[in-house]
Amino acid sequence: MTRKNWGKGLLSFVLILSLGIAGCGMKKQTVSTDEKRENSQREIVIGFSQLGAESDWRSANTQSMKETFTSDKGYRLIIEDGQQQQANQIMAIRKFIQQDVDYIVLAPVTETGWDTVLEEAREAKIPVIIVDRKVDADGSLYQCWVGSDFNLEGKKAVEWLHQYLVSKDIPDNEVNIVDIQGTIGASAQIGRTNGLLEGVDKYGWNLLDMTVGDFTQAKGREVMEDFLKKYDNINVVYCENDNEAFGAIEAIEDSGKKVGSDIAAGDIMVISFDAVTKNTMKHILQDKITFAAGCNPHHGPRVEAVIQQLEAGKKPDKYSFVEERIYSHDATVPSIELNGTNYPVTVVTKDTMEEFE
Ligand code: GYE
C-alpha cells in the first residue's frame, strides 16, 4: 500500500468500523478485490538523497540501496547525489516533494539545518526515513533512523589501542596521535572524534593535532603531509575512515617513514574506520592499517523492512543500530570489553579478505 492508499485504507477501516458499530443493515463498504489488486501492483516511488560519493563506504551504501529497490520488486528508486553539500540535498528533497514520491530517504551530510525542509515534507505528507548519519531535528519530522553507533565505534578503537599499548609496555605519555577528522558536523565525525577525545582524556596520550580530511583519500593525504611537516614524533594516526587512511599511508610512505604496528621501532600506526572492502582487508593483512572498526553500509534491506512496515500501517522502531565487527592485523588484543559487552577482534587473514569485494 502506498502512502496515498494508506490514507484510503485508513478511511475504509474507519468506515467499516463505524458501520460495524452502527450495524444497521447498510451495504458493507470494503476495499474491492480489484482495488486491492491495483494497490498491490502500484509502484512504490522512493526519492533517495545520498550525500555524496566520497568514500568506499558511500559507494557500498548506494549500491545496497540500488540492489534492494529494484523495479522487479515494484520499486522506483530516484537517487540524487548531494556532492557533500547540504544545499544540494535540500534541493533534492524539494524536487522529491514536487514529484510527489511515496517515501523520502535521506542520508544527511551533517546533523543540523534540516528542520525547514523536513517540515515541508511533512506538510506534503511524505514519510521521511533517515539513514546513516543522524539529523538533530525534532523526531516528529521523520519516521525513523537506521545507522551505526559512531560513538561506540570510536570507543572500540580507543579501547583496542589502550589494550595494545598495555600489552606492548608502551607508556601512555609516549603516544603522539594525530586525528584526520571526517566532515565536521557529520554524526560519524562527531562520534569518532569524541571517542578519541575521551581516550586522550582517560589515558593521557598526547593529541598533537586534529584536522578535517572530509572522509576522502585526497584530503587524507594532504592533511597527513601537513602533519608530517609540522611534527616529527607522530606514532599513531587516527583516521576517521579508510579512504583518509589510504591517503595518509601514501603520505607517510612518500616521506620515507614506515607504517606499521611496531611503534617502539619507529613505525607510525594507522587506525581506521569502515572496513568495507577487500582493499581495506589487504591493508590490514599487510599491517598498513593495524586496527579498523567496522561500519556497516548495507542499509538497503533495513530501509526496505521499514518501508514494508509503514506500508502495512505499522510503526517502525524509531532508532535502530546495526551490528559491527572490529578487525586487526594480529591477535595482540583478542577482544575488548565495553560496558559489560565483549567485542571479539577479527584477525584478518586471506580468508577474511575473500568475504569482501
Ligand atoms: O564512515 C565514511 C563516509 O557516515 C558512516 O561516511 C558514514 C561515513 C563513513 O564517507 O567513509
GROMACS .gro file of N, CA, C and O in nm, residues 224-335:
model
  448
  224MET      N    1   4.778   1.466   0.608
  224MET     CA    2   4.890   1.391   0.666
  224MET      C    3   5.023   1.453   0.624
  224MET      O    4   5.117   1.460   0.705
  225GLU      N    5   5.030   1.499   0.500
  225GLU     CA    6   5.154   1.565   0.455
  225GLU      C    7   5.184   1.686   0.545
  225GLU      O    8   5.297   1.706   0.588
  226ASP      N    9   5.081   1.763   0.575
  226ASP     CA   10   5.099   1.880   0.662
  226ASP      C   11   5.142   1.838   0.802
  226ASP      O   12   5.232   1.897   0.859
  227PHE      N   13   5.076   1.736   0.855
  227PHE     CA   14   5.112   1.688   0.990
  227PHE      C   15   5.259   1.646   0.994
  227PHE      O   16   5.330   1.677   1.089
  228LEU      N   17   5.303   1.576   0.891
  228LEU     CA   18   5.441   1.525   0.890
  228LEU      C   19   5.542   1.638   0.883
  228LEU      O   20   5.654   1.627   0.934
  229LYS      N   21   5.501   1.748   0.819
  229LYS     CA   22   5.591   1.864   0.813
  229LYS      C   23   5.599   1.931   0.950
  229LYS      O   24   5.703   1.981   0.991
  230LYS      N   25   5.485   1.931   1.020
  230LYS     CA   26   5.479   2.001   1.149
  230LYS      C   27   5.536   1.921   1.266
  230LYS      O   28   5.587   1.979   1.361
  231TYR      N   29   5.521   1.788   1.263
  231TYR     CA   30   5.562   1.707   1.379
  231TYR      C   31   5.651   1.591   1.334
  231TYR      O   32   5.619   1.524   1.237
  232ASP      N   33   5.759   1.570   1.409
  232ASP     CA   34   5.847   1.459   1.371
  232ASP      C   35   5.831   1.339   1.464
  232ASP      O   36   5.906   1.241   1.455
  233ASN      N   37   5.733   1.348   1.557
  233ASN     CA   38   5.721   1.241   1.656
  233ASN      C   39   5.587   1.167   1.652
  233ASN      O   40   5.549   1.100   1.748
  234ILE      N   41   5.515   1.181   1.540
  234ILE     CA   42   5.384   1.113   1.531
  234ILE      C   43   5.405   0.961   1.535
  234ILE      O   44   5.488   0.909   1.461
  235ASN      N   45   5.331   0.891   1.622
  235ASN     CA   46   5.338   0.744   1.614
  235ASN      C   47   5.203   0.676   1.602
  235ASN      O   48   5.197   0.554   1.582
  236VAL      N   49   5.095   0.753   1.608
  236VAL     CA   50   4.962   0.696   1.581
  236VAL      C   51   4.882   0.795   1.497
  236VAL      O   52   4.876   0.913   1.529
  237VAL      N   53   4.821   0.745   1.387
  237VAL     CA   54   4.730   0.829   1.308
  237VAL      C   55   4.591   0.769   1.319
  237VAL      O   56   4.569   0.653   1.285
  238TYR      N   57   4.501   0.850   1.368
  238TYR     CA   58   4.362   0.807   1.387
  238TYR      C   59   4.285   0.866   1.269
  238TYR      O   60   4.263   0.987   1.261
  239CYS      N   61   4.251   0.779   1.172
  239CYS     CA   62   4.182   0.826   1.052
  239CYS      C   63   4.034   0.793   1.067
  239CYS      O   64   3.999   0.678   1.094
  240GLU      N   65   3.949   0.892   1.046
  240GLU     CA   66   3.807   0.868   1.072
  240GLU      C   67   3.735   0.792   0.961
  240GLU      O   68   3.615   0.769   0.970
  241ASN      N   69   3.806   0.754   0.856
  241ASN     CA   70   3.755   0.649   0.764
  241ASN      C   71   3.873   0.590   0.685
  241ASN      O   72   3.985   0.642   0.690
  242ASP      N   73   3.844   0.480   0.614
  242ASP     CA   74   3.950   0.409   0.543
  242ASP      C   75   4.011   0.491   0.431
  242ASP      O   76   4.131   0.483   0.406
  243ASN      N   77   3.930   0.567   0.359
  243ASN     CA   78   3.985   0.642   0.247
  243ASN      C   79   4.086   0.746   0.294
  243ASN      O   80   4.192   0.765   0.233
  244GLU      N   81   4.055   0.810   0.406
  244GLU     CA   82   4.155   0.902   0.464
  244GLU      C   83   4.282   0.824   0.499
  244GLU      O   84   4.395   0.873   0.479
  245ALA      N   85   4.264   0.702   0.550
  245ALA     CA   86   4.379   0.618   0.588
  245ALA      C   87   4.465   0.587   0.465
  245ALA      O   88   4.588   0.595   0.471
  246PHE      N   89   4.399   0.555   0.353
  246PHE     CA   90   4.476   0.525   0.230
  246PHE      C   91   4.562   0.645   0.192
  246PHE      O   92   4.679   0.632   0.156
  247GLY      N   93   4.502   0.764   0.201
  247GLY     CA   94   4.575   0.887   0.168
  247GLY      C   95   4.689   0.911   0.266
  247GLY      O   96   4.801   0.947   0.227
  248ALA      N   97   4.662   0.888   0.395
  248ALA     CA   98   4.764   0.910   0.498
  248ALA      C   99   4.881   0.814   0.478
  248ALA      O  100   4.998   0.853   0.491
  249ILE      N  101   4.851   0.689   0.443
  249ILE     CA  102   4.957   0.590   0.422
  249ILE      C  103   5.048   0.634   0.307
  249ILE      O  104   5.171   0.628   0.317
  250GLU      N  105   4.986   0.681   0.201
  250GLU     CA  106   5.067   0.731   0.087
  250GLU      C  107   5.162   0.842   0.134
  250GLU      O  108   5.282   0.841   0.102
  251ALA      N  109   5.107   0.935   0.212
  251ALA     CA  110   5.188   1.049   0.259
  251ALA      C  111   5.302   1.000   0.348
  251ALA      O  112   5.416   1.048   0.336
  252ILE      N  113   5.273   0.905   0.437
  252ILE     CA  114   5.376   0.856   0.530
  252ILE      C  115   5.487   0.786   0.450
  252ILE      O  116   5.606   0.812   0.469
  253GLU      N  117   5.445   0.699   0.357
  253GLU     CA  118   5.546   0.624   0.281
  253GLU      C  119   5.629   0.717   0.193
  253GLU      O  120   5.750   0.701   0.181
  254ASP      N  121   5.563   0.817   0.133
  254ASP     CA  122   5.637   0.912   0.049
  254ASP      C  123   5.738   0.992   0.130
  254ASP      O  124   5.838   1.040   0.077
  255SER      N  125   5.710   1.008   0.259
  255SER     CA  126   5.802   1.087   0.344
  255SER      C  127   5.920   1.003   0.389
  255SER      O  128   6.008   1.051   0.461
  256GLY      N  129   5.917   0.874   0.354
  256GLY     CA  130   6.029   0.787   0.391
  256GLY      C  131   6.007   0.716   0.524
  256GLY      O  132   6.091   0.635   0.566
  257LYS      N  133   5.894   0.742   0.589
  257LYS     CA  134   5.866   0.673   0.716
  257LYS      C  135   5.790   0.544   0.688
  257LYS      O  136   5.740   0.522   0.578
  258LYS      N  137   5.778   0.460   0.791
  258LYS     CA  138   5.714   0.330   0.771
  258LYS      C  139   5.583   0.323   0.849
  258LYS      O  140   5.578   0.363   0.965
  259VAL      N  141   5.480   0.271   0.783
  259VAL     CA  142   5.354   0.247   0.856
  259VAL      C  143   5.360   0.106   0.914
  259VAL      O  144   5.416   0.016   0.854
  260GLY      N  145   5.302   0.089   1.031
  260GLY     CA  146   5.302  -0.042   1.094
  260GLY      C  147   5.278  -0.034   1.243
  260GLY      O  148   5.268   0.077   1.299
  261SER      N  149   5.271  -0.150   1.305
  261SER     CA  150   5.232  -0.153   1.447
  261SER      C  151   5.350  -0.144   1.543
  261SER      O  152   5.330  -0.131   1.663
  262ASP      N  153   5.473  -0.151   1.492
  262ASP     CA  154   5.588  -0.153   1.582
  262ASP      C  155   5.631  -0.010   1.618
  262ASP      O  156   5.735   0.040   1.573
  263ILE      N  157   5.550   0.049   1.702
  263ILE     CA  158   5.573   0.189   1.742
  263ILE      C  159   5.712   0.206   1.804
  263ILE      O  160   5.783   0.302   1.776
  264ALA      N  161   5.750   0.108   1.887
  264ALA     CA  162   5.880   0.118   1.956
  264ALA      C  163   5.996   0.124   1.857
  264ALA      O  164   6.099   0.185   1.884
  265ALA      N  165   5.976   0.064   1.739
  265ALA     CA  166   6.083   0.064   1.637
  265ALA      C  167   6.069   0.182   1.540
  265ALA      O  168   6.139   0.189   1.439
  266GLY      N  169   5.977   0.273   1.569
  266GLY     CA  170   5.963   0.393   1.485
  266GLY      C  171   5.850   0.389   1.383
  266GLY      O  172   5.837   0.482   1.303
  267ASP      N  173   5.769   0.283   1.383
  267ASP     CA  174   5.656   0.279   1.289
  267ASP      C  175   5.550   0.384   1.326
  267ASP      O  176   5.538   0.422   1.443
  268ILE      N  177   5.474   0.423   1.226
  268ILE     CA  178   5.354   0.505   1.252
  268ILE      C  179   5.234   0.413   1.235
  268ILE      O  180   5.213   0.355   1.128
  269MET      N  181   5.160   0.396   1.343
  269MET     CA  182   5.046   0.305   1.339
  269MET      C  183   4.921   0.375   1.286
  269MET      O  184   4.889   0.486   1.329
  270VAL      N  185   4.853   0.308   1.192
  270VAL     CA  186   4.730   0.367   1.135
  270VAL      C  187   4.608   0.292   1.190
  270VAL      O  188   4.600   0.170   1.183
  271ILE      N  189   4.516   0.370   1.243
  271ILE     CA  190   4.389   0.319   1.293
  271ILE      C  191   4.281   0.379   1.205
  271ILE      O  192   4.291   0.495   1.165
  272SER      N  193   4.178   0.299   1.176
  272SER     CA  194   4.080   0.349   1.080
  272SER      C  195   3.938   0.298   1.108
  272SER      O  196   3.919   0.216   1.199
  273PHE      N  197   3.844   0.344   1.027
  273PHE     CA  198   3.703   0.306   1.042
  273PHE      C  199   3.643   0.271   0.907
  273PHE      O  200   3.681   0.329   0.806
  274ASP      N  201   3.550   0.182   0.906
  274ASP     CA  202   3.467   0.136   0.793
  274ASP      C  203   3.490  -0.012   0.765
  274ASP      O  204   3.399  -0.091   0.784
  275ALA      N  205   3.610  -0.047   0.711
  275ALA     CA  206   3.641  -0.188   0.680
  275ALA      C  207   3.532  -0.252   0.594
  275ALA      O  208   3.471  -0.352   0.632
  276VAL      N  209   3.507  -0.193   0.477
  276VAL     CA  210   3.402  -0.248   0.391
  276VAL      C  211   3.455  -0.313   0.263
  276VAL      O  212   3.377  -0.375   0.191
  277THR      N  213   3.584  -0.298   0.235
  277THR     CA  214   3.632  -0.353   0.108
  277THR      C  215   3.750  -0.450   0.127
  277THR      O  216   3.817  -0.449   0.230
  278LYS      N  217   3.772  -0.527   0.023
  278LYS     CA  218   3.886  -0.618   0.019
  278LYS      C  219   4.016  -0.538   0.030
  278LYS      O  220   4.112  -0.582   0.092
  279ASN      N  221   4.017  -0.421  -0.029
  279ASN     CA  222   4.134  -0.335  -0.025
  279ASN      C  223   4.172  -0.300   0.120
  279ASN      O  224   4.289  -0.305   0.158
  280THR      N  225   4.071  -0.269   0.201
  280THR     CA  226   4.099  -0.240   0.342
  280THR      C  227   4.156  -0.365   0.409
  280THR      O  228   4.253  -0.359   0.485
  281MET      N  229   4.093  -0.479   0.380
  281MET     CA  230   4.140  -0.605   0.441
  281MET      C  231   4.286  -0.632   0.403
  281MET      O  232   4.365  -0.676   0.484
  282LYS      N  233   4.318  -0.601   0.278
  282LYS     CA  234   4.456  -0.620   0.232
  282LYS      C  235   4.552  -0.529   0.313
  282LYS      O  236   4.657  -0.572   0.356
  283HIS      N  237   4.508  -0.407   0.334
  283HIS     CA  238   4.590  -0.313   0.412
  283HIS      C  239   4.609  -0.364   0.556
  283HIS      O  240   4.716  -0.347   0.614
  284ILE      N  241   4.505  -0.425   0.610
  284ILE     CA  242   4.516  -0.475   0.748
  284ILE      C  243   4.609  -0.597   0.750
  284ILE      O  244   4.696  -0.610   0.836
  285LEU      N  245   4.591  -0.684   0.653
  285LEU     CA  246   4.676  -0.804   0.642
  285LEU      C  247   4.824  -0.764   0.636
  285LEU      O  248   4.910  -0.827   0.696
  286GLN      N  249   4.851  -0.655   0.563
  286GLN     CA  250   4.991  -0.609   0.548
  286GLN      C  251   5.039  -0.521   0.663
  286GLN      O  252   5.147  -0.464   0.656
  287ASP      N  253   4.954  -0.503   0.763
  287ASP     CA  254   4.985  -0.416   0.878
  287ASP      C  255   5.007  -0.270   0.836
  287ASP      O  256   5.082  -0.197   0.899
  288LYS      N  257   4.941  -0.231   0.728
  288LYS     CA  258   4.946  -0.088   0.692
  288LYS      C  259   4.837  -0.015   0.770
  288LYS      O  260   4.852   0.099   0.810
  289ILE      N  261   4.723  -0.084   0.787
  289ILE     CA  262   4.623  -0.039   0.884
  289ILE      C  263   4.629  -0.146   0.993
  289ILE      O  264   4.616  -0.265   0.964
  290THR      N  265   4.653  -0.106   1.118
  290THR     CA  266   4.668  -0.208   1.223
  290THR      C  267   4.534  -0.243   1.286
  290THR      O  268   4.510  -0.357   1.325
  291PHE      N  269   4.446  -0.146   1.293
  291PHE     CA  270   4.313  -0.173   1.350
  291PHE      C  271   4.209  -0.094   1.272
  291PHE      O  272   4.231   0.022   1.237
  292ALA      N  273   4.094  -0.158   1.246
  292ALA     CA  274   3.982  -0.085   1.184
  292ALA      C  275   3.852  -0.127   1.252
  292ALA      O  276   3.826  -0.246   1.271
  293ALA      N  277   3.774  -0.027   1.289
  293ALA     CA  278   3.641  -0.055   1.345
  293ALA      C  279   3.545  -0.060   1.227
  293ALA      O  280   3.535   0.034   1.150
  294GLY      N  281   3.475  -0.171   1.213
  294GLY     CA  282   3.383  -0.188   1.102
  294GLY      C  283   3.263  -0.095   1.113
  294GLY      O  284   3.217  -0.062   1.222
  295CYS      N  285   3.214  -0.052   0.996
  295CYS     CA  286   3.094   0.031   0.990
  295CYS      C  287   3.011  -0.027   0.876
  295CYS      O  288   3.057  -0.032   0.762
  296ASN      N  289   2.892  -0.071   0.907
  296ASN     CA  290   2.811  -0.145   0.811
  296ASN      C  291   2.735  -0.053   0.715
  296ASN      O  292   2.651   0.025   0.759
  297PRO      N  293   2.762  -0.060   0.585
  297PRO     CA  294   2.694   0.030   0.490
  297PRO      C  295   2.569  -0.030   0.424
  297PRO      O  296   2.502   0.036   0.347
  298HIS      N  297   2.541  -0.156   0.453
  298HIS     CA  298   2.434  -0.227   0.378
  298HIS      C  299   2.295  -0.196   0.434
  298HIS      O  300   2.231  -0.282   0.495
  299HIS      N  301   2.253  -0.073   0.413
  299HIS     CA  302   2.127  -0.029   0.473
  299HIS      C  303   2.003  -0.060   0.388
  299HIS      O  304   1.892  -0.046   0.436
  300GLY      N  305   2.024  -0.096   0.260
  300GLY     CA  306   1.909  -0.119   0.171
  300GLY      C  307   1.803  -0.210   0.233
  300GLY      O  308   1.687  -0.169   0.248
  301PRO      N  309   1.838  -0.333   0.273
  301PRO     CA  310   1.738  -0.424   0.329
  301PRO      C  311   1.670  -0.369   0.454
  301PRO      O  312   1.552  -0.393   0.477
  302ARG      N  313   1.745  -0.294   0.535
  302ARG     CA  314   1.685  -0.236   0.656
  302ARG      C  315   1.583  -0.129   0.620
  302ARG      O  316   1.475  -0.121   0.679
  303VAL      N  317   1.617  -0.047   0.521
  303VAL     CA  318   1.523   0.057   0.479
  303VAL      C  319   1.399  -0.009   0.417
  303VAL      O  320   1.286   0.034   0.440
  304GLU      N  321   1.420  -0.116   0.343
  304GLU     CA  322   1.306  -0.185   0.283
  304GLU      C  323   1.214  -0.240   0.392
  304GLU      O  324   1.091  -0.228   0.383
  305ALA      N  325   1.273  -0.296   0.496
  305ALA     CA  326   1.190  -0.350   0.606
  305ALA      C  327   1.106  -0.239   0.668
  305ALA      O  328   0.988  -0.258   0.698
  306VAL      N  329   1.167  -0.121   0.683
  306VAL     CA  330   1.094  -0.006   0.740
  306VAL      C  331   0.978   0.032   0.648
  306VAL      O  332   0.865   0.051   0.692
  307ILE      N  333   1.005   0.039   0.518
  307ILE     CA  334   0.901   0.079   0.422
  307ILE      C  335   0.787  -0.024   0.424
  307ILE      O  336   0.670   0.011   0.424
  308GLN      N  337   0.824  -0.151   0.431
  308GLN     CA  338   0.720  -0.254   0.434
  308GLN      C  339   0.635  -0.242   0.562
  308GLN      O  340   0.514  -0.261   0.558
  309GLN      N  341   0.699  -0.208   0.671
  309GLN     CA  342   0.623  -0.188   0.795
  309GLN      C  343   0.527  -0.071   0.780
  309GLN      O  344   0.410  -0.079   0.817
  310LEU      N  345   0.576   0.038   0.722
  310LEU     CA  346   0.491   0.157   0.703
  310LEU      C  347   0.377   0.126   0.607
  310LEU      O  348   0.263   0.167   0.627
  311GLU      N  349   0.407   0.049   0.504
  311GLU     CA  350   0.303   0.008   0.409
  311GLU      C  351   0.193  -0.070   0.478
  311GLU      O  352   0.076  -0.061   0.443
  312ALA      N  353   0.234  -0.149   0.577
  312ALA     CA  354   0.137  -0.233   0.649
  312ALA      C  355   0.072  -0.155   0.763
  312ALA      O  356  -0.001  -0.212   0.844
  313GLY      N  357   0.100  -0.025   0.770
  313GLY     CA  358   0.038   0.058   0.874
  313GLY      C  359   0.102   0.039   1.011
  313GLY      O  360   0.046   0.078   1.113
  314LYS      N  361   0.221  -0.022   1.015
  314LYS     CA  362   0.288  -0.044   1.144
  314LYS      C  363   0.390   0.066   1.170
  314LYS      O  364   0.432   0.136   1.078
  315LYS      N  365   0.428   0.077   1.296
  315LYS     CA  366   0.523   0.180   1.335
  315LYS      C  367   0.661   0.118   1.351
  315LYS      O  368   0.682   0.034   1.438
  316PRO      N  369   0.758   0.158   1.269
  316PRO     CA  370   0.892   0.100   1.287
  316PRO      C  371   0.959   0.155   1.413
  316PRO      O  372   0.920   0.260   1.462
  317ASP      N  373   1.062   0.084   1.461
  317ASP     CA  374   1.139   0.136   1.575
  317ASP      C  375   1.198   0.270   1.535
  317ASP      O  376   1.244   0.286   1.422
  318LYS      N  377   1.199   0.365   1.628
  318LYS     CA  378   1.246   0.500   1.594
  318LYS      C  379   1.395   0.499   1.558
  318LYS      O  380   1.437   0.562   1.463
  319TYR      N  381   1.475   0.428   1.636
  319TYR     CA  382   1.619   0.424   1.608
  319TYR      C  383   1.667   0.280   1.606
  319TYR      O  384   1.643   0.208   1.703
  320SER      N  385   1.730   0.238   1.497
  320SER     CA  386   1.788   0.103   1.503
  320SER      C  387   1.934   0.105   1.460
  320SER      O  388   1.969   0.153   1.353
  321PHE      N  389   2.016   0.053   1.549
  321PHE     CA  390   2.160   0.044   1.526
  321PHE      C  391   2.193  -0.088   1.460
  321PHE      O  392   2.129  -0.189   1.486
  322VAL      N  393   2.297  -0.086   1.377
  322VAL     CA  394   2.339  -0.211   1.313
  322VAL      C  395   2.461  -0.269   1.386
  322VAL      O  396   2.536  -0.196   1.449
  323GLU      N  397   2.477  -0.399   1.377
  323GLU     CA  398   2.589  -0.467   1.443
  323GLU      C  399   2.717  -0.451   1.360
  323GLU      O  400   2.711  -0.454   1.237
  324GLU      N  401   2.830  -0.437   1.428
  324GLU     CA  402   2.955  -0.417   1.353
  324GLU      C  403   3.072  -0.489   1.418
  324GLU      O  404   3.080  -0.497   1.541
  325ARG      N  405   3.162  -0.538   1.334
  325ARG     CA  406   3.279  -0.612   1.383
  325ARG      C  407   3.400  -0.518   1.396
  325ARG      O  408   3.397  -0.407   1.345
  326ILE      N  409   3.505  -0.569   1.461
  326ILE     CA  410   3.631  -0.494   1.465
  326ILE      C  411   3.743  -0.585   1.414
  326ILE      O  412   3.738  -0.707   1.433
  327TYR      N  413   3.840  -0.524   1.347
  327TYR     CA  414   3.943  -0.603   1.277
  327TYR      C  415   4.083  -0.555   1.316
  327TYR      O  416   4.105  -0.436   1.335
  328SER      N  417   4.175  -0.652   1.322
  328SER     CA  418   4.313  -0.613   1.347
  328SER      C  419   4.410  -0.700   1.268
  328SER      O  420   4.375  -0.807   1.219
  329HIS      N  421   4.533  -0.650   1.261
  329HIS     CA  422   4.638  -0.722   1.191
  329HIS      C  423   4.682  -0.847   1.269
  329HIS      O  424   4.717  -0.949   1.210
  330ASP      N  425   4.682  -0.836   1.403
  330ASP     CA  426   4.727  -0.953   1.481
  330ASP      C  427   4.639  -0.973   1.604
  330ASP      O  428   4.546  -0.896   1.630
  331ALA      N  429   4.674  -1.076   1.680
  331ALA     CA  430   4.589  -1.114   1.794
  331ALA      C  431   4.642  -1.061   1.927
  331ALA      O  432   4.608  -1.114   2.033
  332THR      N  433   4.724  -0.955   1.922
  332THR     CA  434   4.776  -0.898   2.047
  332THR      C  435   4.661  -0.871   2.144
  332THR      O  436   4.670  -0.899   2.263
  333VAL      N  437   4.554  -0.812   2.091
  333VAL     CA  438   4.435  -0.788   2.173
  333VAL      C  439   4.325  -0.880   2.117
  333VAL      O  440   4.268  -0.852   2.012
  334PRO      N  441   4.294  -0.989   2.184
  334PRO     CA  442   4.195  -1.082   2.128
  334PRO      C  443   4.052  -1.031   2.131
  334PRO      O  444   3.971  -1.064   2.045
  335SER      N  445   4.022  -0.949   2.233
  335SER     CA  446   3.887  -0.892   2.240
  335SER      C  447   3.891  -0.770   2.331
  335SER      O  448   3.987  -0.752   2.407
   0.00000   0.00000   0.00000
